[in-house]
Amino acid sequence: RPRVLSGIQPTADSFHLGNYLGALRQWVAMQDTHEAFYCVVDLHAITVEQDPKQLRRRTRVSAAQLLALGIDPARSTLFVQSHVPEHAQLGWVMQCLAGFGEASRMTQFKDKSARQAADRVSVGLFTYPILQAADILVYRANEVPVGEDQRQHLELTRDLAQRFNSRYGKTFVLPEAYIVKDTAKIYDLQDPTSKMSKSVPAGVVELLDEPKASAKKIRSAVTDLEREIRYDTEKKPGISNLLVIYSALSGRAISELEQAYEGKGYGDLKKDLAEVVTDFVTPVREKVRAYLDDPAELDKILLVGAERAREVASRTLEAVYKRIGFLPPA
Ligand code: AQP
């Protein structure tokens, strides 16, 4: 079976619909076809300042959400990144392989660093995509399900893998980004030309929101001055985004929704979408609560996952250390 690896940051109290539709839904589906490794990437989280207590809590909440969404620890290796030190170890090797120029071209760094004062931007934020490359390569993953915003990082990962292989002999698999076109980029409800993102919470539908709060956000989603419910990302980014979310969660094609809402108003669409979202998130919220009620059980699942992950990761790291000429400890 091909291998899949992906990660998500524990940087918010809840994942949002963009995370789910862009990535996590594919994580769940790929468990049937792939040998799956999924992690909560806490090392990535500290590239911006985190409150320690909050980080610990959010790491558990993140794992609980993954389980609630359908990640099955019997079929997938679910773990916390910092529990597997090989990520950071291979990360260093990759940093020494990556060029400063190529790292400087990463647009996510440019965007994220532009939002902070220059002296607060960490070197870790800059090297983040290189650690991400190590996350993927240490499992020799074939596929990486992510949203569109990660495409450039996957290209970098492939470049680094290729460079290592040609310099030291074939060691790494060249991974492919697995990006589902229809839901590759979910937009902010208040600003439907920007990505729905944890860092700009106004138009973000969180999975753990009270259903009433989600309904309110959907009701106040920015649309346009027309009345027609039609998919047109150029002229109607707001309505198109709502249609994409509606279609993905209900399994109804966008063309079918356009027909069903012919002659109806934006209010009708929003009201129905709020219901679809509520139906989706309600059981997820309940399951998350149950996992968080038993943190010892949750921690046990993560421990077993980390042990399984380490078995694979340590083998890769050993091969890498040998190839680059590190003297093995006697
Ligand atoms: N709006 C989105 N549409 C589709 N996919 C998305 N992803 C994130 N936002 C969208 C995908 O979710 C996965 C987890 O991403 P992450 O842990 O890197 O989260 P993030 O990128 O920090 O999430 P945000 O909300 O975008 O936070 P900021 O604002 O900090 O960057 C990834 O596969 C990502 O592609």
Short mmCIF file of C-alpha atoms and ligand atoms in Angstrom, two decimals:
data_model
loop_
_atom_site.label_atom_id
_atom_site.label_comp_id
_atom_site.label_asym_id
_atom_site.label_seq_id
_atom_site.Cartn_x
_atom_site.Cartn_y
_atom_site.Cartn_z
CA ARG A 1 0.00 0.00 0.00
CA PRO A 2 1.24 3.53 -0.73
CA ARG A 3 2.00 5.67 2.27
CA VAL A 4 0.32 8.92 3.21
CA LEU A 5 1.57 11.52 5.68
CA SER A 6 0.00 14.78 6.73
CA GLY A 7 0.00 17.11 9.72
CA ILE A 8 -2.01 19.90 11.26
CA GLN A 9 -0.97 22.61 13.70
CA PRO A 10 -2.47 22.84 17.19
CA THR A 11 -2.66 26.62 16.92
CA ALA A 12 -6.37 27.20 17.54
CA ASP A 13 -9.12 26.00 19.84
CA SER A 14 -10.82 24.40 16.87
CA PHE A 15 -10.11 23.37 13.30
CA HIS A 16 -12.17 25.19 10.69
CA LEU A 17 -14.10 24.17 7.59
CA GLY A 18 -11.12 25.05 5.39
CA ASN A 19 -8.91 22.59 7.26
CA TYR A 20 -11.60 19.94 7.06
CA LEU A 21 -12.61 20.30 3.42
CA GLY A 22 -9.13 21.13 2.15
CA ALA A 23 -7.28 18.39 3.99
CA LEU A 24 -8.82 16.38 6.84
CA ARG A 25 -11.62 14.88 4.79
CA GLN A 26 -8.99 13.36 2.52
CA TRP A 27 -7.04 12.11 5.55
CA VAL A 28 -10.08 10.12 6.62
CA ALA A 29 -10.78 8.73 3.14
CA MET A 30 -7.17 7.75 2.47
CA GLN A 31 -7.11 5.42 5.46
CA ASP A 32 -8.90 2.90 3.23
CA THR A 33 -6.30 2.94 0.50
CA HIS A 34 -3.04 3.96 2.15
CA GLU A 35 -0.80 3.19 5.07
CA ALA A 36 -1.50 6.38 6.97
CA PHE A 37 0.65 8.57 9.25
CA TYR A 38 -1.09 11.63 10.67
CA CYS A 39 0.35 14.05 13.21
CA VAL A 40 -0.39 17.10 15.27
CA VAL A 41 2.57 19.29 14.41
CA ASP A 42 3.44 21.05 17.64
CA LEU A 43 7.03 21.78 16.53
CA HIS A 44 5.54 23.87 13.74
CA ALA A 45 3.19 25.61 16.16
CA ILE A 46 6.06 27.18 18.11
CA THR A 47 7.32 29.01 15.03
CA VAL A 48 5.08 31.72 16.46
CA GLU A 49 4.89 32.35 20.19
CA GLN A 50 2.57 29.99 22.08
CA ASP A 51 1.34 29.95 25.64
CA PRO A 52 2.61 26.61 27.08
CA LYS A 53 -0.62 25.63 28.87
CA GLN A 54 -2.70 26.55 25.89
CA LEU A 55 -0.43 24.65 23.50
CA ARG A 56 -0.74 21.49 25.61
CA ARG A 57 -4.52 21.82 25.71
CA ARG A 58 -4.80 22.55 21.99
CA THR A 59 -2.62 19.56 21.16
CA ARG A 60 -5.10 17.28 22.92
CA VAL A 61 -8.07 19.10 21.38
CA SER A 62 -6.49 18.68 17.94
CA ALA A 63 -5.98 14.96 18.42
CA ALA A 64 -9.54 14.62 19.75
CA GLN A 65 -10.89 16.37 16.66
CA LEU A 66 -8.96 14.08 14.33
CA LEU A 67 -10.39 11.04 16.10
CA ALA A 68 -13.88 12.55 16.10
CA LEU A 69 -13.66 13.25 12.36
CA GLY A 70 -12.91 9.61 11.70
CA ILE A 71 -9.18 8.99 12.01
CA ASP A 72 -9.11 5.43 13.29
CA PRO A 73 -6.06 4.65 15.43
CA ALA A 74 -6.40 0.96 14.60
CA ARG A 75 -5.78 1.73 10.93
CA SER A 76 -3.72 4.92 11.07
CA THR A 77 -0.68 5.98 13.01
CA LEU A 78 -1.83 9.09 14.87
CA PHE A 79 0.79 10.94 16.90
CA VAL A 80 2.23 14.21 18.14
CA GLN A 81 5.23 15.47 16.19
CA SER A 82 7.42 16.29 19.22
CA HIS A 83 7.03 12.69 20.44
CA VAL A 84 9.07 11.57 17.46
CA PRO A 85 12.44 13.34 17.71
CA GLU A 86 13.50 12.07 14.27
CA HIS A 87 11.44 14.89 12.70
CA ALA A 88 13.69 17.55 14.23
CA GLN A 89 16.81 15.47 13.59
CA LEU A 90 16.09 15.01 9.91
CA GLY A 91 14.91 18.62 9.85
CA TRP A 92 18.45 19.75 10.64
CA VAL A 93 19.92 17.63 7.86
CA MET A 94 17.38 19.12 5.45
CA GLN A 95 18.23 22.66 6.60
CA CYS A 96 21.82 22.01 5.64
CA LEU A 97 20.72 20.80 2.23
CA ALA A 98 18.30 23.64 1.48
CA GLY A 99 19.48 26.88 -0.06
CA PHE A 100 18.81 30.19 1.63
CA GLY A 101 17.53 31.52 -1.69
CA GLU A 102 15.03 28.76 -2.26
CA ALA A 103 13.73 29.03 1.32
CA SER A 104 13.35 32.79 0.77
CA ARG A 105 10.97 32.16 -2.11
CA MET A 106 8.27 30.54 0.07
CA THR A 107 5.19 32.71 -0.22
CA GLN A 108 3.62 31.51 3.04
CA PHE A 109 6.64 32.85 4.94
CA LYS A 110 6.39 36.15 3.10
CA ASP A 111 2.67 36.42 4.00
CA LYS A 112 3.01 35.34 7.61
CA SER A 113 6.12 37.38 8.35
CA ALA A 114 4.54 40.47 6.81
CA ARG A 115 1.83 40.29 9.49
CA GLN A 116 4.36 40.61 12.36
CA ALA A 117 6.97 43.14 13.39
CA ALA A 118 10.29 42.12 11.79
CA ASP A 119 12.10 41.52 15.08
CA ARG A 120 9.33 39.14 16.22
CA VAL A 121 9.57 36.88 13.17
CA SER A 122 11.43 33.74 14.23
CA VAL A 123 14.05 31.90 12.21
CA GLY A 124 11.83 28.84 12.82
CA LEU A 125 9.02 30.45 10.82
CA PHE A 126 11.50 30.86 7.98
CA THR A 127 12.71 27.25 8.10
CA TYR A 128 9.23 25.79 8.74
CA PRO A 129 8.84 24.36 5.20
CA ILE A 130 12.17 22.55 5.59
CA LEU A 131 11.00 20.86 8.78
CA GLN A 132 7.81 20.03 6.92
CA ALA A 133 9.91 18.36 4.24
CA ALA A 134 11.54 16.25 6.95
CA ASP A 135 8.08 15.33 8.36
CA ILE A 136 7.15 13.87 5.00
CA LEU A 137 10.45 12.34 3.94
CA VAL A 138 11.15 10.59 7.24
CA TYR A 139 8.16 8.29 6.48
CA ARG A 140 9.02 7.99 2.78
CA ALA A 141 5.43 9.05 2.13
CA ASN A 142 4.08 8.77 -1.40
CA GLU A 143 1.22 11.21 -0.99
CA VAL A 144 0.46 14.24 1.14
CA PRO A 145 -3.16 15.43 1.32
CA VAL A 146 -3.15 19.22 1.83
CA GLY A 147 -4.89 22.40 0.75
CA GLU A 148 -3.71 24.55 -2.14
CA ASP A 149 -1.69 26.80 0.19
CA GLN A 150 0.77 23.95 0.74
CA ARG A 151 1.58 23.22 -2.91
CA GLN A 152 4.78 25.25 -2.92
CA HIS A 153 6.05 23.50 0.23
CA LEU A 154 5.50 20.14 -1.41
CA GLU A 155 7.55 21.25 -4.39
CA LEU A 156 10.37 22.21 -2.04
CA THR A 157 10.09 18.80 -0.36
CA ARG A 158 10.49 17.06 -3.70
CA ASP A 159 13.47 19.23 -4.61
CA LEU A 160 15.20 18.44 -1.32
CA ALA A 161 14.49 14.71 -1.64
CA GLN A 162 15.87 14.71 -5.15
CA ARG A 163 18.97 16.65 -4.12
CA PHE A 164 19.67 14.26 -1.26
CA ASN A 165 19.16 11.23 -3.50
CA SER A 166 21.47 12.48 -6.20
CA ARG A 167 24.16 13.51 -3.72
CA TYR A 168 24.10 10.49 -1.42
CA GLY A 169 22.25 7.72 -3.26
CA LYS A 170 18.56 6.91 -3.48
CA THR A 171 17.11 7.25 0.01
CA PHE A 172 13.87 9.19 -0.25
CA VAL A 173 10.62 8.71 -2.10
CA LEU A 174 9.52 11.80 -4.04
CA PRO A 175 6.13 12.63 -2.53
CA GLU A 176 3.14 14.00 -4.43
CA ALA A 177 0.79 16.64 -3.10
CA TYR A 178 -2.76 15.28 -3.03
CA ILE A 179 -4.96 18.32 -3.53
CA VAL A 180 -8.68 17.95 -4.24
CA LYS A 181 -9.41 20.71 -6.73
CA ASP A 182 -13.00 21.50 -5.74
CA THR A 183 -12.19 22.19 -2.10
CA ALA A 184 -8.49 23.08 -2.35
CA LYS A 185 -9.12 26.58 -1.09
CA ILE A 186 -12.08 27.49 1.10
CA TYR A 187 -12.51 31.24 1.45
CA ASP A 188 -13.22 33.47 4.41
CA LEU A 189 -16.95 34.22 4.72
CA GLN A 190 -16.30 37.90 5.43
CA ASP A 191 -13.66 38.27 2.75
CA PRO A 192 -14.36 35.67 0.06
CA THR A 193 -11.21 36.50 -1.86
CA SER A 194 -8.93 35.44 1.05
CA LYS A 195 -8.29 31.96 2.40
CA MET A 196 -10.30 30.92 5.44
CA SER A 197 -7.57 31.04 8.06
CA LYS A 198 -7.17 30.66 11.81
CA SER A 199 -5.20 33.87 11.98
CA VAL A 200 -8.11 35.98 10.72
CA PRO A 201 -11.04 34.62 12.72
CA ALA A 202 -13.95 36.85 11.58
CA GLY A 203 -15.28 34.78 8.70
CA VAL A 204 -14.09 31.38 9.88
CA VAL A 205 -16.52 28.54 10.60
CA GLU A 206 -14.96 26.49 13.37
CA LEU A 207 -15.88 22.84 13.83
CA LEU A 208 -16.28 23.32 17.57
CA ASP A 209 -18.31 26.54 17.33
CA GLU A 210 -21.74 26.50 18.94
CA PRO A 211 -24.10 25.72 16.03
CA LYS A 212 -25.80 29.06 16.72
CA ALA A 213 -22.50 30.88 16.25
CA SER A 214 -21.85 29.08 12.95
CA ALA A 215 -25.37 29.88 11.73
CA LYS A 216 -24.78 33.54 12.54
CA LYS A 217 -21.47 33.58 10.64
CA ILE A 218 -23.11 31.94 7.64
CA ARG A 219 -26.06 34.34 7.75
CA SER A 220 -23.73 37.32 7.72
CA ALA A 221 -21.47 35.94 4.97
CA VAL A 222 -20.53 38.57 2.40
CA THR A 223 -22.27 37.97 -0.96
CA ASP A 224 -23.06 40.42 -3.79
CA LEU A 225 -25.76 42.77 -5.00
CA GLU A 226 -27.38 40.33 -7.43
CA ARG A 227 -30.09 37.86 -6.47
CA GLU A 228 -29.05 34.85 -8.50
CA ILE A 229 -27.58 31.75 -6.85
CA ARG A 230 -24.96 30.78 -9.37
CA TYR A 231 -21.39 29.47 -9.23
CA ASP A 232 -19.11 32.14 -10.64
CA THR A 233 -15.88 32.63 -8.72
CA GLU A 234 -14.97 35.81 -10.61
CA LYS A 235 -18.19 37.74 -10.21
CA LYS A 236 -19.70 35.97 -7.20
CA PRO A 237 -16.90 34.76 -4.93
CA GLY A 238 -19.08 34.79 -1.79
CA ILE A 239 -21.97 32.76 -3.21
CA SER A 240 -19.53 30.41 -4.99
CA ASN A 241 -17.73 29.72 -1.71
CA LEU A 242 -21.04 28.95 0.04
CA LEU A 243 -21.98 26.62 -2.81
CA VAL A 244 -18.65 24.80 -2.57
CA ILE A 245 -19.07 24.27 1.17
CA TYR A 246 -22.70 23.23 0.76
CA SER A 247 -21.90 20.80 -2.04
CA ALA A 248 -18.95 19.21 -0.22
CA LEU A 249 -20.87 18.68 3.02
CA SER A 250 -24.13 17.50 1.45
CA GLY A 251 -22.74 15.46 -1.43
CA ARG A 252 -25.02 17.34 -3.85
CA ALA A 253 -23.41 18.65 -7.04
CA ILE A 254 -23.12 22.43 -7.40
CA SER A 255 -25.26 22.31 -10.58
CA GLU A 256 -27.97 20.49 -8.64
CA LEU A 257 -27.87 23.17 -5.92
CA GLU A 258 -28.06 25.94 -8.52
CA GLN A 259 -31.21 24.33 -9.89
CA ALA A 260 -32.74 23.71 -6.48
CA TYR A 261 -32.24 27.37 -5.50
CA GLU A 262 -33.46 28.89 -8.75
CA GLY A 263 -35.76 31.78 -7.88
CA LYS A 264 -34.89 31.59 -4.18
CA GLY A 265 -33.02 34.20 -2.16
CA TYR A 266 -29.58 34.28 -0.58
CA GLY A 267 -31.27 34.06 2.83
CA ASP A 268 -32.75 30.65 1.93
CA LEU A 269 -29.37 29.34 0.81
CA LYS A 270 -27.68 30.56 3.98
CA LYS A 271 -30.37 29.14 6.26
CA ASP A 272 -30.15 25.72 4.65
CA LEU A 273 -26.37 25.75 4.63
CA ALA A 274 -26.37 26.61 8.35
CA GLU A 275 -28.44 23.48 8.90
CA VAL A 276 -26.11 21.33 6.80
CA VAL A 277 -23.15 22.63 8.79
CA THR A 278 -24.94 22.03 12.11
CA ASP A 279 -25.79 18.46 11.12
CA PHE A 280 -22.16 17.88 10.27
CA VAL A 281 -20.53 19.47 13.32
CA THR A 282 -22.95 18.33 16.05
CA PRO A 283 -21.76 14.70 16.26
CA VAL A 284 -18.14 15.84 15.86
CA ARG A 285 -18.52 18.19 18.83
CA GLU A 286 -20.02 15.44 20.94
CA LYS A 287 -17.27 12.97 20.12
CA VAL A 288 -14.57 15.56 20.84
CA ARG A 289 -16.12 16.18 24.23
CA ALA A 290 -16.09 12.44 24.98
CA TYR A 291 -12.40 12.11 24.03
CA LEU A 292 -11.49 15.11 26.15
CA ASP A 293 -13.37 13.64 29.12
CA ASP A 294 -10.88 10.79 29.10
CA PRO A 295 -7.48 12.40 28.46
CA ALA A 296 -5.61 9.33 29.75
CA GLU A 297 -7.13 7.22 26.99
CA LEU A 298 -6.37 9.92 24.44
CA ASP A 299 -2.75 10.16 25.59
CA LYS A 300 -2.46 6.37 25.33
CA ILE A 301 -3.60 6.43 21.70
CA LEU A 302 -0.97 9.08 20.99
CA LEU A 303 1.74 7.11 22.77
CA VAL A 304 1.03 3.98 20.74
CA GLY A 305 1.03 6.14 17.59
CA ALA A 306 4.37 7.72 18.47
CA GLU A 307 5.94 4.31 19.06
CA ARG A 308 4.77 3.07 15.67
CA ALA A 309 5.90 6.27 13.98
CA ARG A 310 9.34 6.07 15.60
CA GLU A 311 9.91 2.58 14.26
CA VAL A 312 9.63 3.87 10.72
CA ALA A 313 11.24 7.27 11.28
CA SER A 314 14.28 5.91 13.11
CA ARG A 315 15.04 3.50 10.27
CA THR A 316 15.04 6.35 7.76
CA LEU A 317 17.17 8.56 9.99
CA GLU A 318 19.69 5.78 10.51
CA ALA A 319 20.05 5.35 6.75
CA VAL A 320 20.41 9.12 6.29
CA TYR A 321 23.08 9.49 9.00
CA LYS A 322 25.06 6.66 7.49
CA ARG A 323 24.87 8.09 3.98
CA ILE A 324 26.00 11.56 4.99
CA GLY A 325 29.01 10.14 6.79
CA PHE A 326 28.18 10.49 10.48
CA LEU A 327 30.27 8.12 12.54
CA PRO A 328 27.90 5.62 14.13
CA PRO A 329 28.08 5.53 17.93
CA ALA A 330 30.13 2.48 18.87
N1 AQP B 1 -8.93 27.80 3.72
C1 AQP B 1 -8.44 26.60 3.48
N2 AQP B 1 -8.90 25.87 2.44
C2 AQP B 1 -8.40 24.63 2.18
N3 AQP B 1 -7.45 24.05 2.94
C3 AQP B 1 -6.97 24.73 3.99
N4 AQP B 1 -6.04 24.43 4.94
C4 AQP B 1 -5.92 25.47 5.79
N5 AQP B 1 -6.76 26.46 5.42
C5 AQP B 1 -7.43 26.03 4.31
C6 AQP B 1 -5.32 23.17 5.02
O1 AQP B 1 -5.48 22.65 6.33
C7 AQP B 1 -4.34 21.87 6.64
C8 AQP B 1 -3.83 22.21 8.02
O2 AQP B 1 -3.17 23.44 7.93
P1 AQP B 1 -2.26 24.03 9.04
O3 AQP B 1 -2.15 23.21 10.23
O4 AQP B 1 -1.01 24.53 8.38
O5 AQP B 1 -3.15 25.17 9.39
P2 AQP B 1 -2.91 26.56 8.96
O6 AQP B 1 -2.45 26.67 7.54
O7 AQP B 1 -2.12 27.15 10.06
O8 AQP B 1 -4.37 26.98 9.03
P3 AQP B 1 -4.71 28.37 8.77
O9 AQP B 1 -6.08 28.54 9.25
O10 AQP B 1 -4.44 28.70 7.35
O11 AQP B 1 -3.74 29.15 9.74
P4 AQP B 1 -2.75 30.30 9.36
O12 AQP B 1 -3.59 31.48 9.14
O13 AQP B 1 -1.89 30.37 10.59
O14 AQP B 1 -2.00 29.88 8.14
C9 AQP B 1 -3.31 22.10 5.54
O15 AQP B 1 -3.30 20.99 4.68
C10 AQP B 1 -3.83 23.32 4.84
O16 AQP B 1 -3.49 23.32 3.47
#
